[in-house]
Amino acid sequence: MHSALGRSANRSRRWLGVILVGGVLAGVLGLGWTLWTLKGRYRGLIYGHGDERSMPAQPVAVVFGAGYWPNGVLSTILRERLDAAVQLYREGRVKKLLFSGDNSRVDYNEPAKMMEYALSQGVPRDAIVLDYAGRRTYDTCYRAGAIFGVSDAVLVTQYYHLPRALTTCEGLGLHAVGYAANRYPYRGIYLILYRLREIPALWRTWWDLHIIRPKPILGEPLPIVVESGLGDGNS
């Protein structure tokens, strides 16, 4: 009897050891994938201020919403994204700007605010397309393909956000490059918080892409029609 108990205890310890080793290996692999994705995976696909002419021309720029204040003033992050998108349009690197943001409340309309700012910068109305259901990165990328027929695009957002956005588009079958909208320095606690937030957000993206595949708000297709002549310039 004691021998049987001993063998059972040994088996339990072996299984515990296997579980612990497996957990450590999974953690190491997960950490490696996270660091690779955030730091190196998309290095050749991300362009920044000054790289406009070396960036491949794309038919559409997908611009992610980032909030505005109750008085209507755009957040600094959103204004950066819009300034970057307007620059790409002016230099002929894109033909259409897809503004995607949250309009889940009657009194809050990110895409409309984004359009208002772009119009004030001289972008013509017919170059702007609005997506009112881009409540998060996954929704924006999913709807870009499913609703607006986008297959090739440049994603306009801050550098810290681009790896997750590119991962999302890649997982959904969209061919994309990234354009870092950074125009102002981010330092101290804000930069740390932005970067730390990307770690759980990236794993949420992996879960969405490979496990649950949620469908965002959809509707009738509204394909973006882009005329030929990319890269000819608009101003």
Tab-separated table of N, CA and C in Angstrom, residues 19-146:
chain	number	residue	atom	x	y	z
A	19	ILE	N	4.309	20.265	-15.969
A	19	ILE	CA	3.455	21.458	-16.066
A	19	ILE	C	4.269	22.722	-15.818
A	20	LEU	N	5.142	22.681	-14.809
A	20	LEU	CA	5.961	23.857	-14.502
A	20	LEU	C	6.910	24.183	-15.649
A	21	VAL	N	7.569	23.150	-16.166
A	21	VAL	CA	8.490	23.372	-17.286
A	21	VAL	C	7.737	23.898	-18.506
A	22	GLY	N	6.567	23.296	-18.782
A	22	GLY	CA	5.762	23.769	-19.902
A	22	GLY	C	5.326	25.213	-19.723
A	23	GLY	N	4.965	25.555	-18.475
A	23	GLY	CA	4.569	26.933	-18.211
A	23	GLY	C	5.707	27.912	-18.415
A	24	VAL	N	6.903	27.528	-17.959
A	24	VAL	CA	8.072	28.392	-18.143
A	24	VAL	C	8.389	28.565	-19.616
A	25	LEU	N	8.360	27.454	-20.387
A	25	LEU	CA	8.633	27.538	-21.820
A	25	LEU	C	7.599	28.403	-22.536
A	26	ALA	N	6.329	28.219	-22.160
A	26	ALA	CA	5.279	29.038	-22.772
A	26	ALA	C	5.486	30.513	-22.450
A	27	GLY	N	5.883	30.804	-21.209
A	27	GLY	CA	6.135	32.186	-20.823
A	27	GLY	C	7.293	32.794	-21.599
A	28	VAL	N	8.378	32.000	-21.751
A	28	VAL	CA	9.540	32.487	-22.501
A	28	VAL	C	9.174	32.740	-23.956
A	29	LEU	N	8.449	31.787	-24.557
A	29	LEU	CA	8.027	31.960	-25.948
A	29	LEU	C	7.092	33.155	-26.105
A	30	GLY	N	6.175	33.293	-25.146
A	30	GLY	CA	5.253	34.419	-25.199
A	30	GLY	C	5.970	35.754	-25.075
A	31	LEU	N	6.941	35.818	-24.171
A	31	LEU	CA	7.710	37.046	-23.995
A	31	LEU	C	8.513	37.341	-25.253
A	32	GLY	N	9.123	36.288	-25.822
A	32	GLY	CA	9.897	36.482	-27.040
A	32	GLY	C	9.045	36.985	-28.191
A	33	TRP	N	7.846	36.388	-28.360
A	33	TRP	CA	6.942	36.834	-29.419
A	33	TRP	C	6.518	38.281	-29.208
A	34	THR	N	6.230	38.638	-27.960
A	34	THR	CA	5.808	40.006	-27.657
A	34	THR	C	6.904	41.002	-27.993
A	35	LEU	N	8.133	40.747	-27.524
A	35	LEU	CA	9.239	41.664	-27.781
A	35	LEU	C	9.551	41.747	-29.269
A	36	TRP	N	9.523	40.600	-29.952
A	36	TRP	CA	9.786	40.583	-31.390
A	36	TRP	C	8.749	41.401	-32.140
A	37	THR	N	7.479	41.232	-31.778
A	37	THR	CA	6.416	41.961	-32.459
A	37	THR	C	6.508	43.459	-32.201
A	38	LEU	N	6.752	43.833	-30.963
A	38	LEU	CA	6.772	45.247	-30.609
A	38	LEU	C	8.041	45.965	-31.071
A	39	LYS	N	9.136	45.224	-31.223
A	39	LYS	CA	10.418	45.876	-31.493
A	39	LYS	C	10.994	45.635	-32.884
A	40	GLY	N	10.821	44.453	-33.444
A	40	GLY	CA	11.537	44.164	-34.675
A	40	GLY	C	10.750	43.607	-35.834
A	41	ARG	N	9.624	43.022	-35.565
A	41	ARG	CA	8.889	42.287	-36.599
A	41	ARG	C	8.519	43.154	-37.796
A	42	TYR	N	8.132	44.401	-37.559
A	42	TYR	CA	7.649	45.260	-38.635
A	42	TYR	C	8.594	46.416	-38.943
A	43	ARG	N	9.838	46.276	-38.564
A	43	ARG	CA	10.782	47.382	-38.735
A	43	ARG	C	10.844	47.854	-40.182
A	44	GLY	N	10.819	46.936	-41.128
A	44	GLY	CA	10.905	47.323	-42.533
A	44	GLY	C	9.621	47.862	-43.118
A	45	LEU	N	8.539	47.843	-42.337
A	45	LEU	CA	7.240	48.305	-42.837
A	45	LEU	C	6.780	49.599	-42.186
A	46	ILE	N	7.594	50.150	-41.300
A	46	ILE	CA	7.200	51.364	-40.586
A	46	ILE	C	8.045	52.544	-41.065
A	47	TYR	N	7.365	53.594	-41.483
A	47	TYR	CA	8.004	54.819	-41.959
A	47	TYR	C	7.653	55.951	-40.999
A	48	GLY	N	8.422	57.025	-41.092
A	48	GLY	CA	8.180	58.144	-40.194
A	48	GLY	C	8.318	59.480	-40.901
A	49	HIS	N	8.263	60.537	-40.124
A	49	HIS	CA	8.378	61.898	-40.648
A	49	HIS	C	9.710	62.045	-41.385
A	50	GLY	N	9.653	62.446	-42.638
A	50	GLY	CA	10.845	62.535	-43.462
A	50	GLY	C	11.005	61.375	-44.417
A	51	ASP	N	10.206	60.314	-44.210
A	51	ASP	CA	10.281	59.126	-45.072
A	51	ASP	C	9.166	59.083	-46.112
A	52	GLU	N	8.445	60.180	-46.255
A	52	GLU	CA	7.247	60.144	-47.095
A	52	GLU	C	7.548	59.676	-48.524
A	53	ARG	N	8.633	60.140	-49.098
A	53	ARG	CA	8.933	59.806	-50.481
A	53	ARG	C	9.452	58.386	-50.650
A	54	SER	N	10.006	57.823	-49.589
A	54	SER	CA	10.486	56.446	-49.681
A	54	SER	C	9.404	55.433	-49.316
A	55	MET	N	8.309	55.916	-48.736
A	55	MET	CA	7.203	55.027	-48.396
A	55	MET	C	6.417	54.673	-49.641
A	56	PRO	N	6.093	53.399	-49.844
A	56	PRO	CA	5.283	53.031	-51.022
A	56	PRO	C	3.946	53.763	-51.011
A	57	ALA	N	3.574	54.311	-52.155
A	57	ALA	CA	2.275	54.960	-52.258
A	57	ALA	C	1.178	53.926	-52.052
A	58	GLN	N	0.135	54.334	-51.338
A	58	GLN	CA	-0.974	53.441	-51.026
A	58	GLN	C	-2.286	54.114	-51.435
A	59	PRO	N	-3.293	53.350	-51.784
A	59	PRO	CA	-4.561	53.983	-52.168
A	59	PRO	C	-5.275	54.669	-51.003
A	60	VAL	N	-5.142	54.101	-49.809
A	60	VAL	CA	-5.921	54.589	-48.663
A	60	VAL	C	-5.029	54.708	-47.433
A	61	ALA	N	-5.232	55.776	-46.681
A	61	ALA	CA	-4.639	55.899	-45.351
A	61	ALA	C	-5.726	55.635	-44.326
A	62	VAL	N	-5.509	54.647	-43.474
A	62	VAL	CA	-6.439	54.365	-42.383
A	62	VAL	C	-5.956	55.128	-41.161
A	63	VAL	N	-6.787	56.038	-40.678
A	63	VAL	CA	-6.404	56.903	-39.561
A	63	VAL	C	-7.272	56.537	-38.355
A	64	PHE	N	-6.629	56.148	-37.277
A	64	PHE	CA	-7.330	55.672	-36.083
A	64	PHE	C	-7.716	56.849	-35.183
A	65	GLY	N	-8.951	56.817	-34.694
A	65	GLY	CA	-9.399	57.841	-33.766
A	65	GLY	C	-8.660	57.771	-32.439
A	66	ALA	N	-8.621	58.892	-31.733
A	66	ALA	CA	-7.901	58.921	-30.454
A	66	ALA	C	-8.496	59.910	-29.468
A	67	GLY	N	-9.741	60.283	-29.670
A	67	GLY	CA	-10.434	61.070	-28.657
A	67	GLY	C	-10.304	62.577	-28.806
A	68	TYR	N	-11.296	63.266	-28.273
A	68	TYR	CA	-11.265	64.729	-28.174
A	68	TYR	C	-11.951	65.138	-26.881
A	69	TRP	N	-11.683	66.363	-26.459
A	69	TRP	CA	-12.182	66.848	-25.177
A	69	TRP	C	-13.637	67.307	-25.288
A	70	PRO	N	-14.344	67.405	-24.156
A	70	PRO	CA	-15.752	67.827	-24.197
A	70	PRO	C	-15.974	69.172	-24.882
A	71	ASN	N	-14.967	70.043	-24.872
A	71	ASN	CA	-15.113	71.341	-25.541
A	71	ASN	C	-14.825	71.254	-27.043
A	72	GLY	N	-14.565	70.043	-27.539
A	72	GLY	CA	-14.347	69.857	-28.965
A	72	GLY	C	-12.903	69.885	-29.409
A	73	VAL	N	-11.991	70.209	-28.501
A	73	VAL	CA	-10.568	70.271	-28.854
A	73	VAL	C	-10.021	68.851	-29.012
A	74	LEU	N	-9.321	68.628	-30.112
A	74	LEU	CA	-8.748	67.312	-30.366
A	74	LEU	C	-7.636	66.990	-29.381
A	75	SER	N	-7.520	65.730	-29.018
A	75	SER	CA	-6.376	65.321	-28.206
A	75	SER	C	-5.105	65.501	-29.031
A	76	THR	N	-3.982	65.658	-28.351
A	76	THR	CA	-2.710	65.828	-29.048
A	76	THR	C	-2.418	64.619	-29.936
A	77	ILE	N	-2.715	63.429	-29.430
A	77	ILE	CA	-2.452	62.215	-30.194
A	77	ILE	C	-3.281	62.194	-31.472
A	78	LEU	N	-4.549	62.568	-31.389
A	78	LEU	CA	-5.398	62.564	-32.577
A	78	LEU	C	-4.947	63.632	-33.567
A	79	ARG	N	-4.587	64.814	-33.064
A	79	ARG	CA	-4.125	65.871	-33.973
A	79	ARG	C	-2.858	65.457	-34.704
A	80	GLU	N	-1.965	64.767	-34.002
A	80	GLU	CA	-0.765	64.244	-34.653
A	80	GLU	C	-1.128	63.314	-35.807
A	81	ARG	N	-2.042	62.401	-35.564
A	81	ARG	CA	-2.434	61.445	-36.596
A	81	ARG	C	-3.034	62.152	-37.801
A	82	LEU	N	-3.852	63.142	-37.542
A	82	LEU	CA	-4.483	63.864	-38.639
A	82	LEU	C	-3.472	64.694	-39.415
A	83	ASP	N	-2.551	65.349	-38.719
A	83	ASP	CA	-1.513	66.121	-39.403
A	83	ASP	C	-0.672	65.208	-40.299
A	84	ALA	N	-0.352	64.028	-39.790
A	84	ALA	CA	0.436	63.076	-40.574
A	84	ALA	C	-0.334	62.621	-41.806
A	85	ALA	N	-1.620	62.316	-41.626
A	85	ALA	CA	-2.438	61.859	-42.760
A	85	ALA	C	-2.591	62.957	-43.805
A	86	VAL	N	-2.806	64.188	-43.354
A	86	VAL	CA	-2.926	65.304	-44.288
A	86	VAL	C	-1.633	65.481	-45.078
A	87	GLN	N	-0.497	65.326	-44.415
A	87	GLN	CA	0.786	65.442	-45.107
A	87	GLN	C	0.929	64.371	-46.188
A	88	LEU	N	0.550	63.142	-45.854
A	88	LEU	CA	0.628	62.064	-46.845
A	88	LEU	C	-0.271	62.368	-48.053
A	89	TYR	N	-1.432	62.921	-47.777
A	89	TYR	CA	-2.338	63.268	-48.875
A	89	TYR	C	-1.749	64.379	-49.737
A	90	ARG	N	-1.243	65.416	-49.097
A	90	ARG	CA	-0.680	66.547	-49.847
A	90	ARG	C	0.491	66.116	-50.722
A	91	GLU	N	1.262	65.154	-50.253
A	91	GLU	CA	2.435	64.712	-50.997
A	91	GLU	C	2.125	63.592	-51.982
A	92	GLY	N	0.850	63.258	-52.105
A	92	GLY	CA	0.434	62.294	-53.110
A	92	GLY	C	0.741	60.854	-52.770
A	93	ARG	N	0.992	60.564	-51.499
A	93	ARG	CA	1.287	59.177	-51.118
A	93	ARG	C	0.022	58.372	-50.918
A	94	VAL	N	-1.112	59.037	-50.736
A	94	VAL	CA	-2.414	58.371	-50.629
A	94	VAL	C	-3.447	59.209	-51.378
A	95	LYS	N	-4.533	58.548	-51.759
A	95	LYS	CA	-5.621	59.240	-52.459
A	95	LYS	C	-6.848	59.454	-51.581
A	96	LYS	N	-7.049	58.559	-50.624
A	96	LYS	CA	-8.218	58.651	-49.758
A	96	LYS	C	-7.785	58.528	-48.303
A	97	LEU	N	-8.508	59.230	-47.434
A	97	LEU	CA	-8.279	59.161	-45.993
A	97	LEU	C	-9.500	58.519	-45.347
A	98	LEU	N	-9.306	57.368	-44.727
A	98	LEU	CA	-10.397	56.680	-44.020
A	98	LEU	C	-10.262	56.999	-42.533
A	99	PHE	N	-11.153	57.852	-42.050
A	99	PHE	CA	-11.151	58.245	-40.647
A	99	PHE	C	-12.051	57.299	-39.867
A	100	SER	N	-11.467	56.547	-38.959
A	100	SER	CA	-12.219	55.534	-38.215
A	100	SER	C	-12.180	55.853	-36.727
A	101	GLY	N	-13.350	55.949	-36.131
A	101	GLY	CA	-13.405	56.282	-34.715
A	101	GLY	C	-14.738	55.924	-34.092
A	102	ASP	N	-14.919	56.368	-32.876
A	102	ASP	CA	-16.077	56.000	-32.064
A	102	ASP	C	-17.214	57.004	-32.253
A	103	ASN	N	-18.397	56.488	-32.519
A	103	ASN	CA	-19.612	57.297	-32.564
A	103	ASN	C	-20.738	56.524	-31.886
A	104	SER	N	-20.389	55.905	-30.738
A	104	SER	CA	-21.358	55.065	-30.034
A	104	SER	C	-22.373	55.885	-29.243
A	105	ARG	N	-22.110	57.184	-29.065
A	105	ARG	CA	-23.056	58.065	-28.374
A	105	ARG	C	-23.442	59.207	-29.306
A	106	VAL	N	-24.639	59.711	-29.118
A	106	VAL	CA	-25.119	60.800	-29.961
A	106	VAL	C	-24.245	62.033	-29.818
A	107	ASP	N	-23.727	62.268	-28.608
A	107	ASP	CA	-22.958	63.487	-28.343
A	107	ASP	C	-21.453	63.295	-28.504
A	108	TYR	N	-21.044	62.186	-29.140
A	108	TYR	CA	-19.609	61.951	-29.313
A	108	TYR	C	-19.385	61.352	-30.694
A	109	ASN	N	-18.637	62.077	-31.534
A	109	ASN	CA	-18.482	61.654	-32.924
A	109	ASN	C	-17.045	61.921	-33.382
A	110	GLU	N	-16.180	60.941	-33.161
A	110	GLU	CA	-14.773	61.099	-33.541
A	110	GLU	C	-14.580	61.292	-35.050
A	111	PRO	N	-15.170	60.447	-35.898
A	111	PRO	CA	-14.935	60.634	-37.337
A	111	PRO	C	-15.332	62.020	-37.840
A	112	ALA	N	-16.451	62.554	-37.337
A	112	ALA	CA	-16.882	63.884	-37.768
A	112	ALA	C	-15.876	64.947	-37.344
A	113	LYS	N	-15.343	64.826	-36.140
A	113	LYS	CA	-14.324	65.770	-35.670
A	113	LYS	C	-13.049	65.657	-36.508
A	114	MET	N	-12.693	64.436	-36.861
A	114	MET	CA	-11.510	64.224	-37.685
A	114	MET	C	-11.695	64.860	-39.061
A	115	MET	N	-12.872	64.680	-39.630
A	115	MET	CA	-13.152	65.287	-40.938
A	115	MET	C	-13.128	66.812	-40.845
A	116	GLU	N	-13.714	67.343	-39.795
A	116	GLU	CA	-13.751	68.789	-39.612
A	116	GLU	C	-12.338	69.374	-39.622
A	117	TYR	N	-11.419	68.696	-38.930
A	117	TYR	CA	-10.046	69.177	-38.873
A	117	TYR	C	-9.378	69.058	-40.244
A	118	ALA	N	-9.569	67.928	-40.916
A	118	ALA	CA	-8.939	67.737	-42.224
A	118	ALA	C	-9.449	68.755	-43.243
A	119	LEU	N	-10.737	69.038	-43.219
A	119	LEU	CA	-11.287	70.047	-44.115
A	119	LEU	C	-10.666	71.414	-43.852
A	120	SER	N	-10.430	71.721	-42.583
A	120	SER	CA	-9.812	73.009	-42.238
A	120	SER	C	-8.378	73.100	-42.741
A	121	GLN	N	-7.773	71.939	-43.019
A	121	GLN	CA	-6.404	71.899	-43.537
A	121	GLN	C	-6.365	71.812	-45.067
A	122	GLY	N	-7.515	71.918	-45.692
A	122	GLY	CA	-7.565	71.963	-47.142
A	122	GLY	C	-7.785	70.647	-47.849
A	123	VAL	N	-8.058	69.575	-47.114
A	123	VAL	CA	-8.343	68.294	-47.750
A	123	VAL	C	-9.759	68.342	-48.319
A	124	PRO	N	-9.957	68.007	-49.585
A	124	PRO	CA	-11.312	68.048	-50.154
A	124	PRO	C	-12.211	66.964	-49.560
A	125	ARG	N	-13.491	67.258	-49.495
A	125	ARG	CA	-14.446	66.330	-48.887
A	125	ARG	C	-14.477	64.992	-49.604
A	126	ASP	N	-14.293	64.983	-50.915
A	126	ASP	CA	-14.400	63.719	-51.635
A	126	ASP	C	-13.181	62.815	-51.431
A	127	ALA	N	-12.163	63.304	-50.727
A	127	ALA	CA	-11.003	62.462	-50.405
A	127	ALA	C	-11.141	61.818	-49.029
A	128	ILE	N	-12.248	62.097	-48.340
A	128	ILE	CA	-12.440	61.634	-46.967
A	128	ILE	C	-13.576	60.618	-46.907
A	129	VAL	N	-13.313	59.524	-46.205
A	129	VAL	CA	-14.328	58.501	-45.955
A	129	VAL	C	-14.422	58.316	-44.449
A	130	LEU	N	-15.635	58.208	-43.925
A	130	LEU	CA	-15.837	58.119	-42.485
A	130	LEU	C	-16.329	56.734	-42.071
A	131	ASP	N	-15.695	56.205	-41.052
A	131	ASP	CA	-16.112	54.937	-40.437
A	131	ASP	C	-16.535	55.247	-39.006
A	132	TYR	N	-17.830	55.156	-38.748
A	132	TYR	CA	-18.366	55.558	-37.454
A	132	TYR	C	-18.330	54.449	-36.402
A	133	ALA	N	-17.831	53.279	-36.746
A	133	ALA	CA	-17.851	52.163	-35.793
A	133	ALA	C	-16.451	51.617	-35.516
A	134	GLY	N	-15.442	52.463	-35.616
A	134	GLY	CA	-14.078	52.045	-35.293
A	134	GLY	C	-13.794	52.234	-33.817
A	135	ARG	N	-14.412	51.420	-33.000
A	135	ARG	CA	-14.321	51.608	-31.555
A	135	ARG	C	-13.000	51.123	-30.971
A	136	ARG	N	-12.331	50.224	-31.682
A	136	ARG	CA	-11.009	49.783	-31.268
A	136	ARG	C	-10.236	49.359	-32.507
A	137	THR	N	-8.955	49.089	-32.345
A	137	THR	CA	-8.093	48.797	-33.476
A	137	THR	C	-8.616	47.633	-34.296
A	138	TYR	N	-9.023	46.559	-33.645
A	138	TYR	CA	-9.532	45.380	-34.343
A	138	TYR	C	-10.734	45.748	-35.205
A	139	ASP	N	-11.659	46.519	-34.649
A	139	ASP	CA	-12.856	46.905	-35.392
A	139	ASP	C	-12.491	47.727	-36.625
A	140	THR	N	-11.585	48.673	-36.455
A	140	THR	CA	-11.178	49.531	-37.567
A	140	THR	C	-10.587	48.709	-38.707
A	141	CYS	N	-9.666	47.812	-38.379
A	141	CYS	CA	-9.015	47.002	-39.407
A	141	CYS	C	-9.996	46.032	-40.062
A	142	TYR	N	-10.846	45.414	-39.270
A	142	TYR	CA	-11.844	44.471	-39.796
A	142	TYR	C	-12.784	45.177	-40.762
A	143	ARG	N	-13.311	46.322	-40.336
A	143	ARG	CA	-14.273	47.049	-41.151
A	143	ARG	C	-13.613	47.660	-42.393
A	144	ALA	N	-12.339	48.005	-42.297
A	144	ALA	CA	-11.647	48.545	-43.469
A	144	ALA	C	-11.732	47.568	-44.628
A	145	GLY	N	-11.555	46.281	-44.330
A	145	GLY	CA	-11.661	45.281	-45.375
A	145	GLY	C	-13.085	44.878	-45.683
A	146	ALA	N	-13.867	44.581	-44.652
A	146	ALA	CA	-15.209	44.023	-44.840
A	146	ALA	C	-16.221	45.031	-45.363
